[in-house]
PDB file of C-alpha atoms in Angstrom:
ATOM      1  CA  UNK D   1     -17.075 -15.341  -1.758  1.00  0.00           C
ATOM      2  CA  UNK D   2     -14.060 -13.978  -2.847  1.00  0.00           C
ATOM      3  CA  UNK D   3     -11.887 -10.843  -1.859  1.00  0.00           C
ATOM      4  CA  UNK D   4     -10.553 -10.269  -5.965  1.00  0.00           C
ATOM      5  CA  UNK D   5     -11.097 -12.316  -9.166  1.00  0.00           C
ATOM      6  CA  UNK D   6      -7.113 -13.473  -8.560  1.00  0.00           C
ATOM      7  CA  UNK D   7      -8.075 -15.157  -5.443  1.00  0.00           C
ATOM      8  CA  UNK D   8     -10.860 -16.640  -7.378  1.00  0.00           C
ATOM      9  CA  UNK D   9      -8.485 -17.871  -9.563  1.00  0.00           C
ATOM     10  CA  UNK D  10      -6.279 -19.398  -6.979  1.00  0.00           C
ATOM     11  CA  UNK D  11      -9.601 -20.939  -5.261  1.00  0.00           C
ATOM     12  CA  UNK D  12     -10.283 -22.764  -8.598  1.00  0.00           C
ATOM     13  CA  UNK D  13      -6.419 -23.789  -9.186  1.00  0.00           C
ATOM     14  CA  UNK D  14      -5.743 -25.055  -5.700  1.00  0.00           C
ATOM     15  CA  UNK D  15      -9.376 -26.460  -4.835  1.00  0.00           C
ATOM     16  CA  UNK D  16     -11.212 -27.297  -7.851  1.00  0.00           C
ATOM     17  CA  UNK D  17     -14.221 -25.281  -6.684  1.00  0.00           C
ATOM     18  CA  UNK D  18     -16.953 -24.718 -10.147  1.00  0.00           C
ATOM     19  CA  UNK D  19     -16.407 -21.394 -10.310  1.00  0.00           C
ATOM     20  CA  UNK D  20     -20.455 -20.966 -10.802  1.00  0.00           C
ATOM     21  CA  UNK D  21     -20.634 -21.176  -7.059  1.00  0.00           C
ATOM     22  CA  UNK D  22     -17.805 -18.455  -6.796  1.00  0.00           C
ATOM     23  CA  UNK D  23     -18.722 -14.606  -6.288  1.00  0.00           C
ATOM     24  CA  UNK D  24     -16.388 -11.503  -6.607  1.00  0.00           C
ATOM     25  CA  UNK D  25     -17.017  -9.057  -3.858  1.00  0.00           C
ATOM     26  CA  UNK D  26     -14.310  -6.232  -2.954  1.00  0.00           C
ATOM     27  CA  UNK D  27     -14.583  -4.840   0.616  1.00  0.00           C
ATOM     28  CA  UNK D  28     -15.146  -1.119   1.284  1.00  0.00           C
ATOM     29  CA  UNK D  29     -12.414   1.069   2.304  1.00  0.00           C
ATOM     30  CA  UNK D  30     -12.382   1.863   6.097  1.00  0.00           C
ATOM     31  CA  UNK D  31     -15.100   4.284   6.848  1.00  0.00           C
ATOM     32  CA  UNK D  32     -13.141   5.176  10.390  1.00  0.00           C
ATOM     33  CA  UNK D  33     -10.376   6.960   7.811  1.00  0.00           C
ATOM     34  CA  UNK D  34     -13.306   9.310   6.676  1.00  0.00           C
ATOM     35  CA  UNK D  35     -14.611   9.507   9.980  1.00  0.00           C
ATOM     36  CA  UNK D  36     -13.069   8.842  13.226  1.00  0.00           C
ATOM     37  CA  UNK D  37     -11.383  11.318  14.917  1.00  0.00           C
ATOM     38  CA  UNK D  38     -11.871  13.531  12.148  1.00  0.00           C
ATOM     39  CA  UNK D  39     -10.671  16.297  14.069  1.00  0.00           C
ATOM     40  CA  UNK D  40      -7.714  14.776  15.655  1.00  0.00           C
ATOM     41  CA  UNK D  41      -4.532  17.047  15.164  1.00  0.00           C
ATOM     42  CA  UNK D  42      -1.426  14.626  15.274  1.00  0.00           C
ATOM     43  CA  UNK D  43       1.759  15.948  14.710  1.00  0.00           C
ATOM     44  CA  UNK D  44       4.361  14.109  12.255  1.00  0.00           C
ATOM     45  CA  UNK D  45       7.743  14.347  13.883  1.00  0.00           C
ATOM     46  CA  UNK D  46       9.542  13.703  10.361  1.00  0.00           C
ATOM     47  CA  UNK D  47      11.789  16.239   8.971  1.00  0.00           C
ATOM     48  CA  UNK D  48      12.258  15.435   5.534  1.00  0.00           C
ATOM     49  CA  UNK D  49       9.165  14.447   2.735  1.00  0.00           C
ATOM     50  CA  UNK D  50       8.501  10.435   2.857  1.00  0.00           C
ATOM     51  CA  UNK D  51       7.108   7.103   1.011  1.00  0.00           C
ATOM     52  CA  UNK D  52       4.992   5.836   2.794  1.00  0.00           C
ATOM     53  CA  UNK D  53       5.194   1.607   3.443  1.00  0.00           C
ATOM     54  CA  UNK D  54       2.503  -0.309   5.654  1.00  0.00           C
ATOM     55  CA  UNK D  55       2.083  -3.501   7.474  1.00  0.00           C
ATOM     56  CA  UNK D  56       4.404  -6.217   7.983  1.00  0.00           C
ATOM     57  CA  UNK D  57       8.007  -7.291   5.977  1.00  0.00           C
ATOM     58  CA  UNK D  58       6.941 -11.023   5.570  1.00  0.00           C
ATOM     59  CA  UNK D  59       9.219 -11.755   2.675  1.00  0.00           C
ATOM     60  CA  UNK D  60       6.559 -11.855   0.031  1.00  0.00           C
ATOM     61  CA  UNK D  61       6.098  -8.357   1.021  1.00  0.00           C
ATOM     62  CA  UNK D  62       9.305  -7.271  -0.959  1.00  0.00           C
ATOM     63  CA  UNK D  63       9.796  -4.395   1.090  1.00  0.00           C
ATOM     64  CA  UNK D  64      13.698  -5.171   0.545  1.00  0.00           C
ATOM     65  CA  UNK D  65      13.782  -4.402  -3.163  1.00  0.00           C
ATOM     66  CA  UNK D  66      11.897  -1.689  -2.005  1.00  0.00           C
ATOM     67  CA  UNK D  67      15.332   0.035   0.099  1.00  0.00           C
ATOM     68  CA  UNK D  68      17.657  -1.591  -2.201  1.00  0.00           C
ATOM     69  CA  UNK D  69      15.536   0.801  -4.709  1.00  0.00           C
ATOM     70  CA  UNK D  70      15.830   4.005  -2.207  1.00  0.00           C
ATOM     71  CA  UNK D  71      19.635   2.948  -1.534  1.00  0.00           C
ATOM     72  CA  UNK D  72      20.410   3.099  -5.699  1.00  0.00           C
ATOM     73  CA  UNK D  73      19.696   6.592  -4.843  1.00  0.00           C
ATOM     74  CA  UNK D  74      22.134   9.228  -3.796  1.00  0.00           C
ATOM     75  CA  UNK D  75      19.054  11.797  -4.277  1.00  0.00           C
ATOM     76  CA  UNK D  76      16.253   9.833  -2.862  1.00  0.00           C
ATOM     77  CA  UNK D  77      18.669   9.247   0.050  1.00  0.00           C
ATOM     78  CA  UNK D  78      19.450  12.690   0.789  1.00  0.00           C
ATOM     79  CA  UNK D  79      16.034  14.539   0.072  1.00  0.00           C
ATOM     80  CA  UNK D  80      13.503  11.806   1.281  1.00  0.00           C
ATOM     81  CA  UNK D  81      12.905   9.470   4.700  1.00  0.00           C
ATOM     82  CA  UNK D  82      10.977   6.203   4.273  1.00  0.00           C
ATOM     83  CA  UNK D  83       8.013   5.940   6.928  1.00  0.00           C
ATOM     84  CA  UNK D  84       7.242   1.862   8.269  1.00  0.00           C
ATOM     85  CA  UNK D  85       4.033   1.641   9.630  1.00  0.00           C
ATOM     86  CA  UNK D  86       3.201  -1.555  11.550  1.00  0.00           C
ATOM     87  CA  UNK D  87       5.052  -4.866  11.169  1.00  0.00           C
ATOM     88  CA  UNK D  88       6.771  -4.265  14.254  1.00  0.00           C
ATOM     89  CA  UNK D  89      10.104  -2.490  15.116  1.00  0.00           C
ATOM     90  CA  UNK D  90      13.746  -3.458  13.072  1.00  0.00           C
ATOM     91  CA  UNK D  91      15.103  -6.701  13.781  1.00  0.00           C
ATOM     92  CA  UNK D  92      19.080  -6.978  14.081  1.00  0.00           C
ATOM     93  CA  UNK D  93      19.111  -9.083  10.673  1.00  0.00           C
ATOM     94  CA  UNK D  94      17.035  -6.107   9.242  1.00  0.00           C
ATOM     95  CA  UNK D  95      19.280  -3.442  10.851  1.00  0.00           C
ATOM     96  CA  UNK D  96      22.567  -5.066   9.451  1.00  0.00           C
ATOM     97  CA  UNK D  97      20.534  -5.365   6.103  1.00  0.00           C
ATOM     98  CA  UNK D  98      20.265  -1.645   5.787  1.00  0.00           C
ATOM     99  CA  UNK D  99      23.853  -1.070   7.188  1.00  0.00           C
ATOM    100  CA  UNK D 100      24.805  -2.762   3.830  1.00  0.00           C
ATOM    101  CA  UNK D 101      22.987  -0.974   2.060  1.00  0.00           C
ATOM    102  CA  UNK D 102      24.819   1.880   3.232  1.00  0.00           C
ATOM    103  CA  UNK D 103      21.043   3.738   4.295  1.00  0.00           C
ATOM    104  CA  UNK D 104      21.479   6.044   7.440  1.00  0.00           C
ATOM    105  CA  UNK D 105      19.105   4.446   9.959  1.00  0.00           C
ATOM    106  CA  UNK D 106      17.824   8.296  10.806  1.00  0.00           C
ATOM    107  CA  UNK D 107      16.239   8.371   7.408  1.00  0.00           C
ATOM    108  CA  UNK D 108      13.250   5.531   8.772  1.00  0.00           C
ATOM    109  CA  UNK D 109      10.877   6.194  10.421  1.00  0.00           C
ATOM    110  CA  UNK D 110       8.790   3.556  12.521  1.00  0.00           C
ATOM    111  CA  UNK D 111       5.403   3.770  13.968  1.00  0.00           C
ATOM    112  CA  UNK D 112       2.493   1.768  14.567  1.00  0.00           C
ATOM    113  CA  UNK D 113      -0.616   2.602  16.943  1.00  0.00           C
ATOM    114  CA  UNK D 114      -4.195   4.020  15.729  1.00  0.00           C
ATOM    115  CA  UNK D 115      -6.137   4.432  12.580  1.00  0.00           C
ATOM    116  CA  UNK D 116      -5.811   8.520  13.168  1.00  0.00           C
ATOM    117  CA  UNK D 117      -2.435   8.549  13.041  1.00  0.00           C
ATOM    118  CA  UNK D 118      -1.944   6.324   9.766  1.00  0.00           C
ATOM    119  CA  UNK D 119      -4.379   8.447   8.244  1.00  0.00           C
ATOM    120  CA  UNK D 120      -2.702  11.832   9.068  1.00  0.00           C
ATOM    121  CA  UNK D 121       0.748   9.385   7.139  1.00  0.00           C
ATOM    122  CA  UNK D 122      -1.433   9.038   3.936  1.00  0.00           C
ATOM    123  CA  UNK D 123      -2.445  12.482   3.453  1.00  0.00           C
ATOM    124  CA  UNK D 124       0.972  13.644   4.026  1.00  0.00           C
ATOM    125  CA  UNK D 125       3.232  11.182   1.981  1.00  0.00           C
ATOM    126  CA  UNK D 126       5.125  11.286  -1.599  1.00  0.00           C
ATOM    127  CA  UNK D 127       3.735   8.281  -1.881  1.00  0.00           C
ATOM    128  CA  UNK D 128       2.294   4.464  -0.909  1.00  0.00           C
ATOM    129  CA  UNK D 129       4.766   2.074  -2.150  1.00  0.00           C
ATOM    130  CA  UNK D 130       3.939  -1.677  -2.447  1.00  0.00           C
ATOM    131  CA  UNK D 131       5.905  -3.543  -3.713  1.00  0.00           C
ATOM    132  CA  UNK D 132       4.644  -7.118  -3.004  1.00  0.00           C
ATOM    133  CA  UNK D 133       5.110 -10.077  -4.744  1.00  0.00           C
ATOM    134  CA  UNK D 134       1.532 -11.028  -3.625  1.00  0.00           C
ATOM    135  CA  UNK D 135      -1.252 -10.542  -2.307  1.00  0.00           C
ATOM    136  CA  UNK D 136      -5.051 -11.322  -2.233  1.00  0.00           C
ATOM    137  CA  UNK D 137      -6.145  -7.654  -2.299  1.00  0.00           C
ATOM    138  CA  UNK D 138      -4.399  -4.650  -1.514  1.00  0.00           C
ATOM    139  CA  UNK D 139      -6.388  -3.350   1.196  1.00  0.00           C
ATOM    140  CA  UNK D 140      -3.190   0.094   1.552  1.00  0.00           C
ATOM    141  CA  UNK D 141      -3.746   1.014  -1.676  1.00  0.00           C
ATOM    142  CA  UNK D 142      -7.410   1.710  -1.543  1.00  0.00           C
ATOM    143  CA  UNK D 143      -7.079   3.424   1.639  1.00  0.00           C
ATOM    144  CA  UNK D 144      -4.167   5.393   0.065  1.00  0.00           C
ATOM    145  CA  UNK D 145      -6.265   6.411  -2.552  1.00  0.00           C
ATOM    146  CA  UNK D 146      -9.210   7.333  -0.629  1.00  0.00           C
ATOM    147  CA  UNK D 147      -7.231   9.949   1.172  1.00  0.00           C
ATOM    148  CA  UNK D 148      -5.416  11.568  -2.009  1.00  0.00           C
ATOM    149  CA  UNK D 149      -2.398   9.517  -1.494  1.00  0.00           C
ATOM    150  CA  UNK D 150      -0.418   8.561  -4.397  1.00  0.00           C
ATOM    151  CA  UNK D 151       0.579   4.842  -5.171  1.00  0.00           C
ATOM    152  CA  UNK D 152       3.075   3.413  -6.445  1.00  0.00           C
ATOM    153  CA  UNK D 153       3.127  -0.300  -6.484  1.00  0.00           C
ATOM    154  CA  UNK D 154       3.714  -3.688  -8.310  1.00  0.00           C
ATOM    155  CA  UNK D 155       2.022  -5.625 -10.745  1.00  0.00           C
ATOM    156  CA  UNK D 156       1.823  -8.923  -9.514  1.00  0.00           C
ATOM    157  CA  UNK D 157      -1.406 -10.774  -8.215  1.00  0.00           C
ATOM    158  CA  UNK D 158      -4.329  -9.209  -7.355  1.00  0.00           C
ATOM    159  CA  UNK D 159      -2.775  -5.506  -7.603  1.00  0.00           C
ATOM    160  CA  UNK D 160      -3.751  -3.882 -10.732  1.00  0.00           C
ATOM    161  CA  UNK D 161      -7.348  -5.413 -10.358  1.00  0.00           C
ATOM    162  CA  UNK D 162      -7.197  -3.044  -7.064  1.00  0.00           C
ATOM    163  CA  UNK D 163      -5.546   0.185  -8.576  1.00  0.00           C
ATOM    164  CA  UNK D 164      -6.512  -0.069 -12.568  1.00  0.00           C
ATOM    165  CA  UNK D 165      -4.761   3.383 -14.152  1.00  0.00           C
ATOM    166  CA  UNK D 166      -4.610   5.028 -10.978  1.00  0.00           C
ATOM    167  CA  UNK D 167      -1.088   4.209  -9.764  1.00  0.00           C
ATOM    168  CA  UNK D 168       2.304   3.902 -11.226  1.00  0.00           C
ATOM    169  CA  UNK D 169       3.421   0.252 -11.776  1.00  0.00           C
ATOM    170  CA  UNK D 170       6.552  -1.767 -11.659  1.00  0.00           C
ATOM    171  CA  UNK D 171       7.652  -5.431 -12.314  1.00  0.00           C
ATOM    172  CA  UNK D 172       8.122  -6.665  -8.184  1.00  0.00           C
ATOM    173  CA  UNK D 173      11.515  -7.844  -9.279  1.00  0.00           C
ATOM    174  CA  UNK D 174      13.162  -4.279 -10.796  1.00  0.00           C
ATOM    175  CA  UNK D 175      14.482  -2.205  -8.299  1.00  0.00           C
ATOM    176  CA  UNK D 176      15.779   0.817 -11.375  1.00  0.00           C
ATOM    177  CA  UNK D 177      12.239   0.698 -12.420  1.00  0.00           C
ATOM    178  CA  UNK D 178      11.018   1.393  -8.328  1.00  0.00           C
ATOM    179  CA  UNK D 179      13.780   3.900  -8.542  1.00  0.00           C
ATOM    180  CA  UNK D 180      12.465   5.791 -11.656  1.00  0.00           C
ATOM    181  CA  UNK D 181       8.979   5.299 -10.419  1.00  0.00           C
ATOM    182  CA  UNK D 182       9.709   7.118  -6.570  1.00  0.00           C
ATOM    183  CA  UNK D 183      11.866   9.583  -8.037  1.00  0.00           C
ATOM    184  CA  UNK D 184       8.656  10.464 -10.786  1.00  0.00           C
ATOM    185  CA  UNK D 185       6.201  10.880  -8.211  1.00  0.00           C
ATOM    186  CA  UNK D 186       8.656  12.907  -5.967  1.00  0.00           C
ATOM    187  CA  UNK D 187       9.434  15.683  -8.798  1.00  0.00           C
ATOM    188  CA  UNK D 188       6.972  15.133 -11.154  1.00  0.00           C
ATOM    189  CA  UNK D 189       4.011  17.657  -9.984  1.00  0.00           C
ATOM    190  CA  UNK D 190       1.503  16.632 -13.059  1.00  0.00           C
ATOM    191  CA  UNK D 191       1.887  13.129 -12.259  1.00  0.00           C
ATOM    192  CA  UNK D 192       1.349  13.402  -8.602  1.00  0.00           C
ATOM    193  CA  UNK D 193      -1.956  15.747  -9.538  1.00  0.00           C
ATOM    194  CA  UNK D 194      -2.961  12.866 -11.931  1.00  0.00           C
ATOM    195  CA  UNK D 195      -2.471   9.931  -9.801  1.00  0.00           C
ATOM    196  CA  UNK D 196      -4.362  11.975  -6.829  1.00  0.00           C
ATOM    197  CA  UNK D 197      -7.579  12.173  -8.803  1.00  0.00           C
ATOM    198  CA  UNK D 198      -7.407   8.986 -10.690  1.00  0.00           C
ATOM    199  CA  UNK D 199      -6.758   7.494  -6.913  1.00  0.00           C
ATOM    200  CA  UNK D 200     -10.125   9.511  -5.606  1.00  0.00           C
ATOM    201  CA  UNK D 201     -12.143   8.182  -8.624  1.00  0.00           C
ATOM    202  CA  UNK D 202     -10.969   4.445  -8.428  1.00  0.00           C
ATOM    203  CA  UNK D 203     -11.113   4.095  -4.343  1.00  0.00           C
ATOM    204  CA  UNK D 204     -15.243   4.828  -4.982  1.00  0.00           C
ATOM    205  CA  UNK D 205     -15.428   1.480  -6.752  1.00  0.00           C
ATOM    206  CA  UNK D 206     -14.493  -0.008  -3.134  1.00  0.00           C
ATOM    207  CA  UNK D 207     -17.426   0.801  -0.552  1.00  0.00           C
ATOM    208  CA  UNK D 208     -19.181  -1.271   2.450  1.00  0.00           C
ATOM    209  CA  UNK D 209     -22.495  -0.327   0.742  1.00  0.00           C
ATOM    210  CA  UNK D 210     -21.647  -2.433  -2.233  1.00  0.00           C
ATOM    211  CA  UNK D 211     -19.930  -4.937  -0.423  1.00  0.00           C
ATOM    212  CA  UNK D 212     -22.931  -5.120   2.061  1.00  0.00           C
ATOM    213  CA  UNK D 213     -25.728  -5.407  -1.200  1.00  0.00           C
ATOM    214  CA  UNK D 214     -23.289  -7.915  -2.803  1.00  0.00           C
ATOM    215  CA  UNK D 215     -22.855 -10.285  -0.151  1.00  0.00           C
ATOM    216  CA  UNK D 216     -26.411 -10.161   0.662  1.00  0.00           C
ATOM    217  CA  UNK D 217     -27.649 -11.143  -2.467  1.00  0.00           C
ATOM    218  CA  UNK D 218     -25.252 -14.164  -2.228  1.00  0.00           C
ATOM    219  CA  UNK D 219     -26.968 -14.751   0.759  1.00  0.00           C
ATOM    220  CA  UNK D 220     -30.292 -15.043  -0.520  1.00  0.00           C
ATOM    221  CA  UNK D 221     -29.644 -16.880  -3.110  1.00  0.00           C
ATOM    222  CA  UNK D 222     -28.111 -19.715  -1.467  1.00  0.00           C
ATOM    223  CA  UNK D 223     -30.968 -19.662   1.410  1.00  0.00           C
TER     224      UNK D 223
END
């Protein structure tokens, strides 16, 4: 069982596994964003309007191109902070990394803890940006889009078998086109609206229902 049809893929290039004994099956998006705590008030402590990043800066996360993108921009810079949630607090290395890019370290934001609080991030962000250079699903960007959370991310791997038409794309390796992409979604009020319902629509296609009917199945056939 696979998580995407570009793991699949991998599965068959790296193992040599008949693909008739391969089956696609997405996971659900987290039902404790829809209900846990559905009532809990937390309080953002942010001043200014932020993208949104989450989990950790491995370095096939490309969350550098990501602030060399916000840095190219004297406007982004000013207007908007960048929220990190998870992946642990700045390193030195990643401190003196910003410091070149010449990005006031009061414009992140990190934070890490429960599922409440990265929920209450979601519905309040410009944006989700991914920007990795892989991954096997995507797991952020459904969740974005479940809670009316606009994404922007990359192309690469599994990624637009997870979003389809309901995020704005950019090759992992262009930090102007990131740049045009943030500063889009940030001023551009019809294609926020747009990318909020086609984000809705597409994060229905990713439920624990079907995940839970598909995987039986698999099940029962192989019993």
């Amino acid at each position: 069982i696979c998580v995407s049809n570009n793991t699949k893929k991998d599965l068959i290039k790296y193992y040599n596994v008949d693909e008739k004994k391969i089956s696609v099956i997405y996971p659900g998006v987290k039902n404790i964003f829809l209900d846990f705590e559905s009532n809990y008030e937390y309080e953002l402590k942010i001043k200014k309007p932020y993208f949104l990043y989450v989990g950790t800066r491995n370095k096939y996360k490309n969350y550098r191109n990501f602030l060399k993108a916000y840095s190219s921009s004297e406007i982004l810079k000013k207007n908007f902070n960048i929220v990190f949630f998870g992946g642990g607090p700045f390193t030195k290395n990643e401190k003196v990394f910003l410091n070149d890019l010449e990005i006031n370290f009061e414009n992140l934001v990190y934070d890490y803890g429960m599922d409440y609080k990265l929920k209450k991030y979601y519905q309040n962000a410009i944006a989700l940006v991914y920007p990795s250079i892989y991954e096997g699903f995507g797991m952020p960007i459904v969740e974005a889009m479940s809670l009316g959370c606009p994404v922007i991310s990359s192309n690469s791997s599994s990624l637009p078998e997870v979003y389809k038409d309901a995020a704005l794309s950019f090759f992992p390796s262009s930090t102007t086109e990131l740049t045009n992409k943030m500063m889009q979604v940030a001023y551009d009020d019809q294609v926020k609206k747009k990318l909020v319902d086609l984000g809705l629509k597409q994060s229905k296609n990713f439920s624990w229902e079907k995940c839970i009917d598909k995987t039986l199945s698999v099940y029962k056939k192989v019993i």
